[in-house]
Short mmCIF file of C-alpha atoms in Angstrom, two decimals:
data_model
loop_
_atom_site.label_atom_id
_atom_site.label_comp_id
_atom_site.label_asym_id
_atom_site.label_seq_id
_atom_site.Cartn_x
_atom_site.Cartn_y
_atom_site.Cartn_z
CA MET A 18 -17.94 32.48 -26.39
CA THR A 19 -18.51 35.59 -24.29
CA GLY A 20 -21.73 36.34 -26.22
CA VAL A 21 -23.95 33.90 -24.32
CA LEU A 22 -22.75 35.33 -21.00
CA THR A 23 -23.21 38.93 -22.12
CA GLU A 24 -26.75 38.10 -23.17
CA ALA A 25 -27.33 36.67 -19.70
CA GLY A 26 -26.25 39.94 -18.07
CA TRP A 27 -22.57 39.31 -17.39
CA ARG A 28 -19.98 42.03 -17.91
CA PRO A 29 -16.35 42.45 -16.85
CA GLY A 30 -16.13 43.56 -13.23
CA ARG A 31 -19.68 42.44 -12.40
CA ASP A 32 -20.36 42.05 -8.65
CA ALA A 33 -23.62 40.55 -7.41
CA GLY A 34 -22.73 41.79 -3.93
CA ASP A 35 -25.19 41.12 -1.11
CA ALA A 36 -27.37 38.82 -3.20
CA ALA A 37 -24.43 36.52 -3.84
CA MET A 38 -23.30 36.51 -0.21
CA LEU A 39 -26.83 35.80 1.07
CA ALA A 40 -26.98 32.76 -1.20
CA VAL A 41 -23.57 31.70 0.09
CA LEU A 42 -24.66 32.02 3.74
CA ILE A 43 -27.71 29.84 3.11
CA THR A 44 -25.55 27.26 1.34
CA VAL A 45 -22.91 26.99 4.05
CA THR A 46 -25.61 26.04 6.58
CA VAL A 47 -25.84 22.62 4.89
CA GLY A 48 -22.15 21.81 5.20
CA ALA A 49 -20.47 23.57 2.28
CA GLU A 50 -17.25 25.45 3.07
CA LEU A 51 -16.51 28.69 1.25
CA PHE A 52 -13.05 29.47 -0.14
CA PRO A 53 -11.69 32.50 -2.03
CA ALA A 54 -12.05 31.15 -5.59
CA ALA A 55 -15.69 30.25 -4.95
CA GLU A 56 -16.48 33.65 -3.41
CA ARG A 57 -14.91 35.51 -6.35
CA ALA A 58 -16.79 33.38 -8.88
CA LEU A 59 -20.13 33.74 -7.13
CA ARG A 60 -19.78 37.49 -6.78
CA GLU A 61 -19.11 37.73 -10.50
CA PHE A 62 -21.69 35.28 -11.85
CA HIS A 63 -24.42 34.81 -9.20
CA GLY A 64 -27.94 35.32 -10.48
CA LEU A 65 -27.18 34.69 -14.15
CA HIS A 66 -29.42 32.38 -16.16
CA VAL A 67 -27.32 31.42 -19.17
CA HIS A 68 -29.45 30.22 -22.05
CA PRO A 69 -28.19 27.69 -24.61
CA ALA A 70 -26.92 29.19 -27.85
CA ALA A 71 -29.62 29.63 -30.49
CA ASP A 72 -27.59 27.83 -33.16
CA GLY A 73 -27.32 24.63 -31.10
CA GLY A 74 -24.24 22.86 -29.81
CA ARG A 75 -20.87 22.83 -31.58
CA GLU A 76 -19.80 19.37 -30.37
CA VAL A 77 -22.55 18.23 -27.99
CA ALA A 78 -25.99 19.51 -27.04
CA ALA A 79 -25.99 23.11 -25.78
CA ILE A 80 -27.30 23.35 -22.21
CA GLY A 81 -28.40 26.35 -20.19
CA SER A 82 -27.65 26.92 -16.52
CA VAL A 83 -28.51 29.08 -13.54
CA VAL A 84 -25.80 30.36 -11.20
CA ASP A 85 -27.05 30.14 -7.63
CA PRO A 86 -25.34 27.94 -5.01
CA ARG A 87 -28.69 27.32 -3.33
CA GLU A 88 -29.76 25.35 -6.40
CA ALA A 89 -27.07 22.75 -5.61
CA ARG A 90 -27.15 22.86 -1.82
CA LEU A 91 -28.92 19.51 -1.53
CA ASP A 92 -26.06 17.96 -3.48
CA VAL A 93 -23.43 19.01 -0.93
CA PRO A 94 -22.85 15.42 0.35
CA SER A 95 -22.25 14.18 -3.21
CA LEU A 96 -20.01 17.15 -3.99
CA ASN A 97 -18.03 16.57 -0.79
CA ARG A 98 -17.42 12.94 -1.81
CA LEU A 99 -16.32 14.11 -5.22
CA ALA A 100 -14.01 16.67 -3.62
CA ASP A 101 -12.39 13.90 -1.56
CA SER A 102 -11.79 11.77 -4.66
CA LEU A 103 -10.35 14.71 -6.61
CA GLY A 104 -8.26 16.03 -3.73
CA VAL A 105 -9.57 19.56 -4.21
CA ARG A 106 -12.19 21.68 -2.43
CA LEU A 107 -15.55 22.22 -4.12
CA PHE A 108 -18.39 24.67 -3.52
CA PRO A 109 -21.91 24.48 -4.98
CA PHE A 110 -22.29 26.90 -7.87
CA GLY A 111 -25.63 26.32 -9.56
CA ARG A 112 -27.54 23.90 -11.72
CA THR A 113 -27.91 23.09 -15.40
CA ASP A 114 -31.25 23.06 -17.20
CA THR A 115 -30.85 19.26 -17.26
CA ASP A 116 -30.82 19.23 -13.43
CA ALA A 117 -27.11 18.50 -12.96
CA PRO A 118 -25.38 20.33 -10.07
CA LEU A 119 -22.48 22.66 -10.82
CA ALA A 120 -19.51 23.31 -8.56
CA VAL A 121 -16.45 25.54 -8.58
CA ASP A 122 -13.15 24.22 -7.22
CA ALA A 123 -10.33 25.90 -5.33
CA HIS A 124 -8.50 26.59 -8.60
CA GLY A 125 -11.49 28.38 -10.11
CA ARG A 126 -12.45 25.55 -12.46
CA LEU A 127 -16.10 24.74 -13.21
CA LEU A 128 -17.27 21.15 -12.76
CA MET A 129 -20.55 19.34 -13.29
CA LEU A 130 -21.78 16.22 -11.54
CA GLY A 131 -23.89 14.80 -14.32
CA PRO A 132 -24.64 11.62 -16.26
CA GLY A 133 -21.71 9.24 -16.10
CA GLY A 134 -20.10 11.00 -13.14
CA PRO A 135 -18.05 14.21 -12.83
CA TRP A 136 -17.11 16.43 -15.78
CA LEU A 137 -14.73 19.36 -16.16
CA LEU A 138 -16.52 22.13 -18.06
CA GLY A 139 -13.73 24.69 -18.13
CA GLU A 140 -10.48 25.82 -16.56
CA THR A 141 -12.35 28.99 -15.52
CA VAL A 142 -15.98 29.58 -14.63
CA HIS A 143 -16.30 31.95 -17.59
CA ASP A 144 -15.05 29.27 -20.00
CA GLY A 145 -17.13 26.55 -18.34
CA LEU A 146 -20.45 28.40 -18.51
CA SER A 147 -19.75 29.43 -22.09
CA ALA A 148 -18.77 25.90 -23.12
CA LEU A 149 -21.92 24.47 -21.56
CA ALA A 150 -24.15 26.96 -23.38
CA THR A 151 -22.42 26.60 -26.75
CA GLY A 152 -22.06 22.81 -26.66
CA ILE A 153 -18.29 22.43 -26.26
CA ALA A 154 -17.65 18.86 -25.12
CA PRO A 155 -16.61 18.64 -21.44
CA VAL A 156 -13.80 16.46 -20.11
CA ARG A 157 -14.93 13.38 -18.24
CA LEU A 158 -13.10 12.94 -14.94
CA ARG A 159 -12.50 9.25 -14.50
CA ALA A 160 -9.95 7.11 -12.74
CA PRO A 161 -7.49 6.08 -15.48
CA ARG A 162 -6.11 2.57 -15.61
CA TRP A 163 -3.64 0.90 -17.97
CA ARG A 164 -2.60 -2.75 -18.16
CA PHE A 165 0.65 -3.87 -19.77
CA PRO A 166 1.36 -7.62 -20.27
CA LEU A 167 4.84 -8.69 -19.20
CA PRO A 168 6.95 -9.11 -22.33
CA GLY A 169 8.86 -12.17 -23.47
CA ARG A 170 9.89 -14.13 -20.39
CA PRO A 171 8.53 -16.69 -17.90
CA ALA A 172 6.10 -15.01 -15.53
CA ASP A 173 7.98 -15.77 -12.32
CA LEU A 174 9.21 -13.74 -9.37
CA ASP A 175 12.35 -12.63 -11.19
CA ALA A 176 10.25 -11.30 -14.10
CA ALA A 177 7.97 -9.47 -11.66
CA VAL A 178 10.93 -7.85 -9.92
CA ARG A 179 12.46 -6.71 -13.19
CA ALA A 180 9.12 -5.35 -14.38
CA VAL A 181 8.55 -3.37 -11.20
CA LEU A 182 12.06 -1.92 -11.50
CA VAL A 183 11.19 -0.76 -15.01
CA ALA A 184 8.17 0.97 -13.44
CA VAL A 185 10.45 2.61 -10.84
CA PHE A 186 12.55 4.08 -13.63
CA VAL A 187 9.58 5.24 -15.72
CA LEU A 188 7.72 6.81 -12.79
CA HIS A 189 10.86 8.68 -11.76
CA SER A 190 11.92 9.80 -15.24
CA THR A 191 8.47 11.13 -16.12
CA GLY A 192 8.19 13.00 -12.82
CA VAL A 193 5.31 11.05 -11.27
CA PHE A 194 7.12 10.01 -8.08
CA SER A 195 10.40 8.40 -7.02
CA ALA A 196 9.71 5.04 -5.40
CA ARG A 197 12.05 3.94 -2.62
CA ARG A 198 10.51 0.59 -1.70
CA VAL A 199 8.80 -2.40 -3.29
CA ARG A 200 5.98 -4.15 -1.47
CA LEU A 201 5.47 -7.90 -1.92
CA ARG A 202 2.09 -9.47 -1.24
CA ALA A 203 1.97 -13.25 -1.72
CA THR A 204 -1.36 -15.08 -1.56
CA THR A 205 -1.41 -18.88 -1.64
CA LEU A 206 -3.26 -20.49 -4.53
CA ARG A 207 -4.54 -23.51 -2.61
CA GLY A 208 -7.80 -23.47 -0.67
CA VAL A 209 -9.37 -20.10 0.07
CA GLY A 210 -6.04 -18.33 -0.39
CA VAL A 211 -4.01 -17.05 2.54
CA VAL A 212 -1.79 -13.99 2.57
CA ALA A 213 1.54 -15.59 3.37
CA VAL A 214 3.74 -12.50 2.95
CA ASP A 215 2.93 -8.80 2.98
CA GLU A 216 6.15 -6.87 3.39
CA GLU A 217 8.14 -3.94 1.99
CA PHE A 218 11.69 -4.22 0.67
CA LYS A 219 13.91 -1.15 0.44
CA LEU A 220 15.62 -0.38 -2.85
CA GLY A 221 19.38 -0.42 -2.52
CA ARG A 222 21.93 2.04 -3.83
CA GLY A 223 23.31 1.68 -7.32
CA SER A 224 21.54 1.08 -10.58
CA LEU A 225 18.10 -0.46 -10.80
CA GLU A 226 19.60 -3.38 -12.70
CA SER A 227 21.93 -4.05 -9.77
CA ASN A 228 18.85 -4.19 -7.49
CA ALA A 229 17.14 -6.97 -9.42
CA GLU A 230 19.03 -9.99 -8.14
CA PRO A 231 19.24 -8.89 -4.47
CA LEU A 232 15.52 -8.08 -4.42
CA THR A 233 14.60 -11.45 -5.93
CA GLU A 234 16.84 -13.24 -3.44
CA ALA A 235 15.44 -11.31 -0.46
CA MET A 236 11.86 -11.97 -1.51
CA THR A 237 12.56 -15.65 -2.15
CA ALA A 238 14.11 -15.96 1.31
CA ARG A 239 11.05 -14.32 2.85
CA LEU A 240 8.72 -16.70 1.01
CA ASP A 241 10.84 -19.67 2.15
CA ALA A 242 10.62 -18.43 5.74
CA ALA A 243 6.84 -18.31 5.38
CA GLY A 244 6.83 -21.88 4.12
CA VAL A 245 5.56 -21.14 0.62
CA ARG A 246 6.97 -21.22 -2.89
CA ALA A 247 6.75 -18.37 -5.37
CA GLY A 248 5.21 -20.75 -7.90
CA GLY A 249 2.42 -21.62 -5.50
CA CYS A 250 1.31 -18.03 -4.90
CA GLU A 251 -0.18 -15.07 -6.62
CA LEU A 252 2.53 -12.44 -6.30
CA VAL A 253 1.70 -8.73 -6.37
CA LEU A 254 4.57 -6.26 -6.30
CA THR A 255 3.53 -2.65 -5.73
CA LEU A 256 5.37 0.64 -5.48
CA PRO A 257 4.20 2.57 -2.40
CA VAL A 258 3.96 6.32 -2.92
CA PRO A 259 6.66 7.95 -0.75
CA SER A 260 5.33 9.75 2.30
CA GLY A 261 5.07 13.48 1.77
CA THR A 262 4.07 13.17 -1.88
CA GLU A 263 1.30 15.69 -2.50
CA GLY A 264 -1.29 16.33 -5.16
CA PRO A 265 -2.67 13.85 -7.70
CA SER A 266 0.63 11.94 -7.76
CA ALA A 267 -0.26 10.63 -4.31
CA THR A 268 -3.18 8.75 -5.91
CA VAL A 269 -1.08 6.97 -8.55
CA GLU A 270 -0.75 3.21 -8.09
CA CYS A 271 1.58 0.82 -9.91
CA ALA A 272 1.63 -2.95 -9.49
CA VAL A 273 3.00 -6.08 -11.12
CA THR A 274 0.99 -9.28 -10.77
CA VAL A 275 2.09 -12.82 -11.61
CA GLY A 276 0.50 -16.09 -10.62
CA SER A 277 -3.20 -16.74 -10.93
CA SER A 278 -4.36 -13.34 -12.16
CA ALA A 279 -7.36 -13.94 -14.41
CA ASP A 280 -6.02 -11.50 -17.01
CA GLY A 281 -2.54 -12.99 -16.96
CA PRO A 282 0.77 -11.56 -15.71
CA ALA A 283 0.88 -7.81 -16.17
CA LEU A 284 1.98 -4.43 -14.92
CA THR A 285 -0.88 -2.08 -14.11
CA LEU A 286 -0.84 1.70 -13.73
CA SER A 287 -3.84 3.47 -12.24
CA ALA A 288 -4.80 6.71 -10.50
CA GLY A 289 -7.72 8.56 -9.00
CA PRO A 290 -10.02 10.92 -10.95
CA SER A 291 -7.77 13.84 -10.05
CA ALA A 292 -5.32 12.52 -12.65
CA SER A 293 -7.79 13.62 -15.33
CA PHE A 294 -6.58 17.20 -14.85
CA ASP A 295 -3.58 18.61 -16.65
CA PRO A 296 -0.67 18.71 -16.05
CA THR A 297 -1.04 15.39 -14.19
CA ALA A 298 -2.98 13.81 -17.06
CA LYS A 299 -0.20 14.70 -19.50
CA THR A 300 2.52 13.39 -17.17
CA LEU A 301 0.67 10.16 -16.50
CA GLY A 302 0.04 9.74 -20.22
CA ALA A 303 3.78 10.00 -20.86
CA CYS A 304 4.37 7.37 -18.19
CA ALA A 305 1.79 5.06 -19.78
CA GLN A 306 3.36 5.54 -23.22
CA ALA A 307 6.80 4.60 -21.89
CA LEU A 308 5.42 1.46 -20.26
CA ALA A 309 3.54 0.58 -23.44
CA ASP A 310 6.81 0.87 -25.41
CA TRP A 311 8.46 -1.49 -22.93
CA SER A 312 5.57 -3.94 -23.04
CA GLY A 313 5.11 -3.78 -26.79
CA THR A 314 1.45 -2.74 -26.51
CA LEU A 315 -0.54 0.27 -27.66
CA THR A 316 -1.62 2.76 -24.97
CA ASP A 317 -5.13 2.88 -26.43
CA ALA A 318 -5.40 -0.90 -26.21
CA ALA A 319 -3.91 -0.95 -22.70
CA ALA A 320 -6.19 1.73 -21.27
CA ARG A 321 -9.36 0.79 -19.40
#
């Protein structure tokens, strides 16, 4: 894939020097913040106009691009919002021939903010520019979400507690995060719906199975104190991400809902767009597969 870049004037060790840094200085005046990976990439590739491969795209349409951060400087607000959602710094990098802004992230990956949202073009700028010009399909960065119906038991508080404890085990064993608390949010079903309980319950020592009955009893007592019954509420049990958890795992959310949910009682697993990147995507996929095995569903059918 190096051929399209060589034809555009790239070579190993290329340094656009002052031209690249002038473009960077102009770009930072509109709110972009430079970081080492972006500076290295712009020095190496600035000024290139990469034309689409003559033989067309391998998997999707081949698209050309120009590497100049000034071409994407008006997209800085959009790129900053994307950076926040991904949890990684971005710097404008250029523009495609289809008028989509390009950006490089702090890990040296090349991204495109195009039709349908953000896309990962390559794990390196070299690979990303080559893939774009030769028509290698990019990876769409989207917030993944899976839904797993509760298997084979009445959808009551006890079932919700046992389901959320399964999630505790799966999240821990797959290396996503180790939950230490369960949050109960109970909303009354009568009238406009009032949040009667919104409280966290600490997991006790011992096995998860040994936690099931004490958690159910503690939550039932709290509902009684609030003057409501479990059967008269929509119950949502969530697993708060422990404080100090960093990276994409901090965006992962897991919840069990029973009561009046329109889709029926289920366990849901979701995350931000940053979970589209490996290795987080692979880890989260393993977590989803384990929950699908427990639920008796297919991961493809459960994914949204």
